[in-house]
XYZ file of C-alpha atoms in Angstrom:
554
model
C 0.202 0.171 0.060
C 1.434 3.502 -1.243
C 0.123 6.912 0.538
C -2.088 7.599 -2.114
C -4.084 4.324 -1.460
C -4.632 4.548 2.384
C -6.735 8.237 1.387
C -7.998 6.445 -1.583
C -9.842 3.681 0.863
C -11.021 6.411 3.150
C -12.253 8.336 0.576
C -14.472 5.090 -0.104
C -15.292 4.416 3.148
C -16.185 8.042 3.467
C -18.429 8.137 -0.023
C -20.217 4.281 1.731
C -21.246 5.752 4.492
C -22.709 9.180 3.506
C -24.149 7.483 0.257
C -25.473 4.414 2.883
C -27.409 7.314 5.051
C -29.153 9.292 1.663
C -30.094 5.566 0.912
C -31.920 5.722 3.572
C -33.004 9.044 3.652
C -34.950 7.862 0.140
C -35.980 4.209 1.133
C -38.042 5.118 3.813
C -39.938 7.843 1.660
C -40.831 5.564 -1.193
C -42.051 3.271 1.823
C -44.244 5.950 4.076
C -45.540 7.849 1.317
C -48.522 5.971 0.948
C -49.505 5.437 4.107
C -49.064 9.124 4.422
C -47.311 9.263 7.624
C -46.691 12.161 9.797
C -43.548 13.473 10.327
C -42.839 12.550 14.246
C -43.995 8.949 12.987
C -41.289 9.613 10.013
C -38.326 10.596 12.768
C -39.204 7.820 15.365
C -38.787 5.450 11.520
C -35.809 6.978 10.476
C -34.053 6.727 14.350
C -34.491 2.872 14.595
C -32.678 2.838 10.711
C -29.868 5.465 12.252
C -28.751 2.273 14.910
C -28.501 0.070 12.981
C -26.596 2.046 10.208
C -24.360 2.566 13.290
C -24.312 -1.066 14.228
C -24.203 -1.694 10.529
C -20.608 0.183 10.044
C -19.130 -0.729 12.958
C -19.352 -4.255 11.623
C -18.523 -3.666 7.965
C -15.847 -1.403 8.448
C -13.903 -2.867 11.415
C -11.590 -4.851 9.539
C -11.245 -2.346 6.034
C -9.698 -0.112 9.619
C -7.426 -2.973 10.935
C -5.802 -3.261 6.913
C -5.084 0.578 6.413
C -3.859 0.706 9.946
C -1.605 -2.878 9.527
C 0.052 -0.621 6.121
C 1.633 2.043 7.737
C 4.252 -0.108 9.153
C 5.513 -1.383 5.500
C 4.896 1.962 3.999
C 7.324 3.762 6.834
C 10.154 0.774 6.369
C 10.015 0.646 2.911
C 10.297 4.351 2.750
C 14.219 3.967 5.342
C 14.857 1.573 3.075
C 14.078 3.347 -0.172
C 15.952 6.417 1.047
C 19.319 4.166 2.229
C 18.983 3.144 -1.577
C 18.870 6.344 -3.370
C 21.662 7.580 -1.112
C 24.431 5.150 -1.765
C 24.275 5.418 -5.814
C 24.169 9.710 -5.089
C 27.643 8.556 -3.583
C 28.879 5.969 -5.295
C 27.950 8.521 -8.672
C 30.055 11.113 -6.202
C 33.120 9.145 -5.759
C 33.274 9.100 -9.482
C 33.030 12.452 -9.718
C 35.994 12.297 -7.701
C 34.768 12.868 -4.431
C 37.038 11.162 -1.293
C 35.399 10.210 1.957
C 36.934 11.900 5.171
C 39.903 10.279 6.592
C 37.973 9.314 9.602
C 35.588 7.102 7.423
C 36.219 3.760 8.919
C 35.170 5.443 12.497
C 31.670 6.418 11.204
C 31.863 3.490 10.382
C 31.780 2.463 13.896
C 29.350 4.427 15.430
C 27.103 4.027 12.393
C 25.559 1.236 14.810
C 24.032 2.882 17.519
C 22.831 5.258 15.455
C 20.856 2.855 14.035
C 19.596 1.664 17.409
C 18.250 5.320 17.533
C 16.721 5.799 14.423
C 15.112 1.693 15.072
C 13.817 3.502 18.171
C 11.944 6.657 16.240
C 10.486 5.000 13.927
C 9.130 2.324 16.038
C 7.483 5.312 17.879
C 6.739 7.382 14.919
C 4.786 4.334 13.574
C 3.263 3.564 16.797
C 2.220 7.473 16.661
C 0.663 7.586 13.000
C -1.483 4.175 13.902
C -2.658 5.258 17.371
C -3.360 9.074 15.499
C -5.463 6.616 12.708
C -7.291 5.024 14.875
C -8.964 7.956 16.391
C -9.804 9.860 13.486
C -11.451 6.779 12.576
C -13.340 6.676 15.297
C -14.318 10.546 14.880
C -15.543 9.551 11.598
C -18.003 6.822 12.592
C -18.535 9.554 15.263
C -19.723 12.584 13.318
C -21.575 10.215 10.686
C -24.121 9.152 13.532
C -24.693 12.519 14.622
C -24.906 14.109 11.535
C -27.412 11.238 10.127
C -29.691 12.426 13.237
C -29.294 16.024 12.726
C -30.647 15.921 9.081
C -33.702 14.003 10.479
C -34.410 16.544 13.306
C -33.206 19.471 10.556
C -35.290 17.949 7.577
C -38.676 18.798 9.413
C -38.526 21.833 10.276
C -37.589 23.010 6.841
C -40.493 21.595 6.017
C -42.666 23.075 8.259
C -40.906 26.217 6.674
C -42.227 25.926 2.838
C -39.482 24.067 1.207
C -41.943 21.964 -0.203
C -41.404 18.472 -1.178
C -39.952 15.935 1.088
C -36.730 15.281 -1.185
C -36.387 18.708 -0.947
C -36.528 19.415 2.649
C -34.492 16.731 3.233
C -31.652 18.071 0.289
C -31.454 21.648 3.271
C -31.131 20.119 6.137
C -28.292 18.314 4.211
C -26.413 20.583 2.144
C -24.279 21.869 4.470
C -23.257 18.224 5.796
C -22.818 17.000 1.732
C -21.037 20.338 0.435
C -18.155 19.799 3.625
C -18.300 16.287 3.881
C -17.150 13.809 6.964
C -15.057 16.685 8.048
C -14.379 15.254 11.679
C -10.800 16.160 11.629
C -9.850 20.022 13.476
C -7.010 21.611 13.788
C -5.590 23.889 16.033
C -6.388 27.183 13.847
C -9.827 26.059 14.080
C -9.635 24.200 10.360
C -11.774 20.985 9.676
C -10.436 19.244 7.362
C -11.551 14.907 5.873
C -10.060 11.864 7.266
C -8.666 11.159 3.670
C -7.231 14.148 3.746
C -5.647 13.917 6.947
C -4.229 10.399 6.578
C -2.639 11.276 3.527
C -0.974 14.103 4.836
C -0.103 12.328 8.010
C 1.267 9.266 6.282
C 3.401 11.055 3.486
C 4.741 13.295 6.075
C 5.782 10.347 8.450
C 6.986 8.162 4.784
C 8.894 11.237 3.910
C 10.398 11.006 7.683
C 11.160 7.255 7.040
C 13.094 8.702 3.424
C 15.121 11.077 5.155
C 16.089 8.849 7.835
C 16.972 5.949 5.063
C 19.045 8.780 3.747
C 20.847 10.052 6.603
C 22.248 6.298 7.482
C 23.622 5.627 4.711
C 25.486 9.407 4.626
C 26.205 8.696 8.411
C 27.904 5.314 6.925
C 30.090 7.857 4.568
C 31.329 9.814 6.815
C 29.701 13.438 5.160
C 26.755 15.556 6.826
C 26.570 18.762 4.667
C 23.423 19.111 2.832
C 21.385 20.989 -0.277
C 17.796 22.078 0.079
C 16.638 21.941 -3.721
C 15.627 24.607 -5.976
C 12.868 23.932 -7.441
C 10.285 25.866 -9.589
C 7.854 26.573 -6.822
C 9.173 25.815 -3.340
C 6.357 25.580 -0.217
C 6.849 29.666 1.115
C 7.049 28.351 4.429
C 10.598 26.750 2.990
C 12.064 28.968 0.029
C 14.653 30.908 2.950
C 16.520 27.912 3.226
C 16.190 26.470 -0.827
C 19.391 26.534 -2.682
C 21.340 26.923 1.043
C 23.826 24.269 2.631
C 22.594 23.034 5.306
C 24.204 20.608 8.418
C 21.950 17.847 8.512
C 22.115 17.438 12.426
C 18.328 15.849 12.275
C 19.258 12.174 10.561
C 22.547 12.364 9.122
C 24.275 13.281 11.912
C 26.284 16.417 11.970
C 27.117 18.562 14.341
C 27.745 22.113 14.662
C 31.890 21.332 13.865
C 30.664 19.945 10.328
C 30.620 22.916 8.513
C 30.066 26.683 8.451
C 26.992 26.242 8.110
C 22.805 26.663 9.488
C 21.745 23.034 11.077
C 18.911 21.595 9.807
C 17.206 21.579 13.148
C 17.062 25.071 12.784
C 15.698 25.342 10.034
C 13.092 22.591 10.693
C 12.253 24.786 13.762
C 11.726 27.914 11.880
C 9.221 26.093 9.363
C 11.536 23.413 6.778
C 10.128 20.450 6.125
C 5.634 21.508 7.139
C 3.251 19.307 7.108
C 2.628 18.688 3.075
C 5.598 20.092 2.680
C 6.413 19.112 -1.286
C 10.720 20.141 -0.732
C 13.296 18.444 -0.099
C 17.124 17.969 -0.117
C 20.366 15.770 -1.512
C 24.027 16.026 -0.479
C 26.074 18.861 -0.459
C 29.977 17.124 -1.571
C 32.866 19.916 -1.105
C 34.744 20.466 -4.584
C 31.716 17.962 -6.493
C 28.234 19.673 -5.436
C 27.461 23.602 -5.990
C 25.055 25.532 -4.456
C 22.980 28.688 -5.403
C 21.645 29.943 -2.904
C 20.461 32.880 -4.249
C 16.942 34.184 -5.416
C 16.573 36.748 -8.184
C 13.911 38.644 -8.157
C 12.603 37.930 -11.625
C 12.370 34.350 -9.854
C 10.586 35.536 -6.330
C 8.003 36.820 -8.314
C 7.782 33.737 -10.210
C 7.681 31.755 -7.747
C 4.975 34.524 -6.156
C 2.440 34.033 -8.665
C 3.056 29.916 -9.004
C 2.618 29.396 -5.443
C -1.079 31.689 -6.600
C -2.422 29.770 -9.218
C -1.801 26.258 -7.072
C -3.894 27.717 -4.896
C -6.660 29.144 -6.715
C -6.354 25.593 -7.957
C -6.591 23.483 -4.901
C -10.108 26.008 -4.125
C -11.775 25.345 -7.522
C -11.011 21.844 -7.113
C -12.181 21.874 -3.511
C -15.643 23.539 -5.089
C -15.665 20.540 -7.325
C -15.555 17.898 -5.152
C -17.782 19.113 -3.006
C -20.146 20.386 -5.822
C -19.432 16.629 -7.279
C -21.096 15.208 -3.636
C -24.269 17.497 -3.738
C -25.504 16.611 -7.306
C -24.685 12.477 -6.366
C -26.105 12.090 -3.243
C -29.439 15.107 -3.729
C -32.687 13.371 -3.326
C -34.934 16.525 -5.865
C -33.784 16.278 -9.060
C -33.904 19.745 -9.870
C -31.114 20.207 -6.877
C -29.399 17.123 -8.596
C -28.616 18.929 -11.889
C -28.480 22.936 -10.426
C -25.047 20.885 -8.785
C -24.011 18.983 -11.518
C -24.487 22.341 -13.716
C -22.534 23.957 -11.245
C -19.249 21.476 -11.341
C -18.783 21.541 -15.426
C -18.374 25.411 -14.396
C -15.667 25.367 -11.965
C -14.248 22.081 -13.957
C -13.901 24.620 -16.387
C -12.061 27.196 -14.307
C -9.560 24.713 -13.442
C -9.065 23.367 -17.324
C -10.021 19.899 -16.949
C -9.395 19.635 -20.564
C -5.936 20.998 -19.741
C -5.191 23.109 -23.106
C -1.705 23.770 -21.673
C -1.197 21.402 -18.585
C 1.865 19.397 -18.654
C 2.784 16.877 -15.367
C 5.112 15.037 -14.414
C 6.073 13.162 -11.147
C 8.956 10.916 -10.860
C 5.835 8.635 -9.006
C 5.144 5.035 -10.021
C 1.538 4.127 -11.583
C 0.290 0.579 -11.551
C -2.158 -1.296 -13.445
C -5.374 -2.538 -12.077
C -8.009 -4.325 -14.166
C -10.691 -2.526 -12.086
C -9.644 0.959 -13.602
C -11.550 1.627 -17.207
C -9.125 2.150 -19.760
C -12.025 2.410 -22.627
C -12.492 5.060 -24.719
C -15.728 6.696 -26.847
C -14.190 9.593 -28.891
C -17.563 10.675 -31.236
C -15.203 11.944 -34.234
C -15.242 7.273 -34.463
C -17.693 5.027 -34.324
C -17.547 1.635 -32.267
C -15.441 0.035 -33.623
C -12.492 2.174 -34.467
C -12.918 3.344 -30.518
C -12.783 -1.045 -29.542
C -9.727 -0.800 -31.170
C -8.043 1.976 -29.231
C -9.655 1.302 -26.363
C -7.984 -3.332 -26.522
C -5.024 -0.956 -27.495
C -4.961 1.515 -24.646
C -5.424 -1.605 -22.134
C -2.721 -3.708 -23.584
C 0.835 -0.921 -23.786
C -0.578 -0.338 -20.063
C -0.576 -4.632 -18.977
C 2.604 -4.248 -21.071
C 4.720 -1.869 -19.227
C 3.044 -2.922 -15.960
C 4.819 -5.913 -16.050
C 8.478 -4.520 -17.902
C 8.113 -1.524 -16.406
C 9.172 0.051 -19.869
C 6.946 1.404 -22.947
C 5.439 -0.030 -25.415
C 3.311 1.555 -28.553
C 0.920 0.399 -30.995
C -0.894 2.293 -33.897
C -4.701 1.593 -34.460
C -6.162 2.357 -37.821
C -8.841 5.383 -37.242
C -10.544 3.248 -40.437
C -10.793 0.492 -39.629
C -10.079 -0.133 -35.059
C -7.564 -2.538 -35.899
C -3.884 -2.484 -34.234
C -1.723 -2.852 -37.352
C 1.643 -2.129 -35.415
C 3.202 -2.531 -32.637
C 6.965 -1.785 -30.779
C 8.937 -1.711 -27.827
C 12.664 -0.622 -27.452
C 12.744 -1.848 -24.004
C 13.014 1.635 -22.415
C 11.331 2.439 -19.493
C 10.440 6.331 -21.120
C 10.519 6.636 -24.353
C 9.256 4.381 -27.449
C 8.806 4.153 -31.238
C 12.243 3.921 -33.353
C 11.297 2.016 -36.356
C 7.177 2.600 -36.777
C 8.092 5.828 -38.770
C 8.893 2.917 -41.692
C 5.631 1.425 -41.168
C 3.627 4.937 -41.527
C 5.261 5.903 -44.464
C 4.673 2.229 -46.637
C 0.714 3.006 -45.748
C 0.378 7.304 -46.521
C -3.032 6.488 -47.297
C -3.701 5.054 -44.002
C -4.397 7.020 -40.692
C -3.380 5.881 -37.466
C -3.653 6.680 -33.434
C -0.795 6.611 -31.666
C -1.482 4.760 -27.988
C 1.652 4.870 -25.955
C 1.588 3.874 -22.154
C 3.866 6.228 -19.601
C 4.483 4.297 -16.486
C 5.115 6.885 -14.556
C 2.345 10.219 -13.963
C 2.771 12.013 -16.834
C 0.714 13.669 -19.237
C 1.920 14.100 -22.936
C 5.392 15.078 -23.320
C 6.935 17.918 -25.974
C 8.176 14.288 -27.929
C 4.661 12.814 -27.469
C 2.887 16.147 -29.172
C 5.612 15.990 -32.175
C 4.609 13.109 -33.450
C 0.996 13.496 -35.013
C 3.469 17.335 -36.011
C 5.990 15.547 -37.936
C 3.240 12.763 -39.246
C 0.500 13.722 -40.992
C -1.254 10.101 -41.530
C -0.832 9.901 -37.855
C -3.535 12.715 -36.275
C -4.475 10.878 -33.107
C -1.775 10.851 -30.199
C -3.063 8.949 -26.702
C -0.583 8.486 -23.682
C -2.061 6.303 -20.886
C -0.771 6.010 -17.439
C -0.512 2.377 -16.479
C -3.561 3.213 -13.888
C -5.933 4.632 -16.310
C -5.082 7.973 -16.648
C -5.173 8.972 -20.490
C -4.047 12.285 -22.230
C -5.429 12.346 -26.119
C -4.255 15.121 -28.449
C -5.948 15.582 -32.002
C -4.024 17.091 -34.206
C -6.589 20.328 -36.122
C -3.411 21.757 -37.754
C -0.872 20.337 -40.147
C 3.094 22.197 -40.221
C 5.679 21.903 -42.681
C 7.871 17.954 -42.902
C 11.049 20.250 -41.571
C 9.543 21.218 -38.126
C 11.952 21.487 -35.364
C 9.985 23.838 -32.714
C 13.059 25.621 -31.585
C 12.940 27.360 -34.661
C 9.139 27.844 -34.850
C 9.142 29.146 -32.070
C 11.811 31.103 -31.731
C 10.099 34.361 -30.677
C 8.246 32.787 -27.340
C 11.747 31.205 -26.135
C 13.520 34.668 -26.768
C 12.894 36.066 -22.805
C 14.136 32.882 -21.654
C 17.208 32.753 -23.990
C 17.976 36.162 -22.828
C 17.809 34.473 -19.095
C 20.318 31.845 -19.900
C 23.121 34.151 -21.904
C 23.082 35.950 -19.346
C 23.647 33.406 -17.127
C 20.281 34.385 -14.261
C 18.851 30.505 -14.948
C 21.786 27.742 -14.837
C 20.996 25.063 -18.257
C 19.338 22.440 -15.927
C 16.414 25.596 -15.373
C 16.715 26.642 -19.247
C 16.219 23.200 -20.058
C 12.319 22.710 -17.861
C 11.070 26.069 -18.769
C 11.559 25.331 -22.422
C 9.663 22.361 -22.507
C 7.038 23.805 -20.574
C 7.369 27.004 -22.926
C 7.606 24.522 -25.534
C 4.676 22.446 -24.952
C 2.367 25.732 -24.272
C 2.999 26.411 -28.007
C 2.986 23.805 -29.633
C -0.658 23.083 -27.969
C -1.739 26.317 -28.873
C -0.701 26.341 -32.376
C -1.714 22.919 -33.535
C -4.301 21.209 -31.045
C -7.395 23.327 -30.645
C -8.541 20.907 -28.222
C -5.839 20.851 -26.238
C -5.255 17.810 -24.419
C -8.455 16.087 -23.309
C -7.462 14.312 -19.924
C -9.785 11.307 -18.928
C -9.477 9.736 -15.705
C -10.159 6.287 -16.180
C -8.717 5.012 -12.453
C -11.059 3.144 -9.835
C -12.021 6.081 -7.289
């Protein structure tokens, strides 16, 4: 189980609790409408259903909670081990580049045993605390569901007496606040309330990150190095920004001491806000004489960081609105209310760009095939036979990629739906060396290029360039192994000699000036270049942008 799995497991339990509650409301109305029972009698009937609901939930979810809590040990120990393995690779690469371990290495190796024992105790305490927090949250979740059920029962009559109209509208009014917020049973010190799925993901992600950093630190301790650099990335957390790009002595995970260098201590940085809950920042080892650190931010970079953080906050707000309105649309009893909330879902989805016209997603996190997920597509411009072929190809490459962690591709004929060409190059990050021969030998046929991604990733520059270079490949589809699909349909042809850096020279002009002046590093230039190229390609050649279809079973 991974942190995302725990989040989804709690979200599924929450949905089941709400669905069961609203089914009871709907079912008892149907049973009692013919008898024209009074509200007092209806309330008595619902209170009986509530007692049954409470007992069933205690029994139904006990096993599920035990499975979730039992996975905490595995996640944390796995993260610790992975941290050590990754750090060992980093150290070996530094040695190849000329880094020499300190002369006190033997002494460092001898003290590592005690360091491991201390970390064992810390991690066991972390596992125990996380499981205890989960158990408290699980009880709070069931208790809040019971309390809200009771509240809806009594408030429904109040709204009916004030002229709510139909039974369905009265229940919807009584349940509106609850359905809007969900089972937000976790209250933070600042008064903010959160659902257990959000809290659990934050808690296990934080614990997992600490375990990973522990594994990294243990390996550094073995090799006698404790200096680290907080990685500089495009949109650091505001609390972490003062430390990004700076060298620190890691006295928290790597056994560092103030005498290890004239740098701030990791413990001091953490006390000032570094590595707060939900933090996305990280650090790597600083090897004197090998590593370089850029601990300054330009005014322009800080403006970009501020802009990105604002956009992220707006996006998160919009996503919360979508989630809220989806619950209201799904569980409201009145059909007019269902339609109204459904329309508002579409409005908010448009605001966050659900069709992702300039979306570029990349996270180096593995994804895995799940037969319960939906790998099918239904493109309106193609008939059932073609869509069946596209869906078959999508699921096939996802399965194959899941087995060998490499990319695979099919060419699907957009007239017959046949899977006419298959290729894999045994590479985890690319595919398609020889397909062009088949494409060029069939100039009168049109194809969809379908391939898989083994990590969280939308369409890359190379993916979007393929339909531009080959006129008879108007459709590009990438599927993550977990069923998340990204579809781009070319709406404009380009010259056969298309080269993006020349074609979008004007769009890249400002970036190239920054690079030439030394204000950004070559690595930063490369990352920003790809974002600009992808956005420009989508705007120029793909009228609908990238259509994202989430087939993951939630």
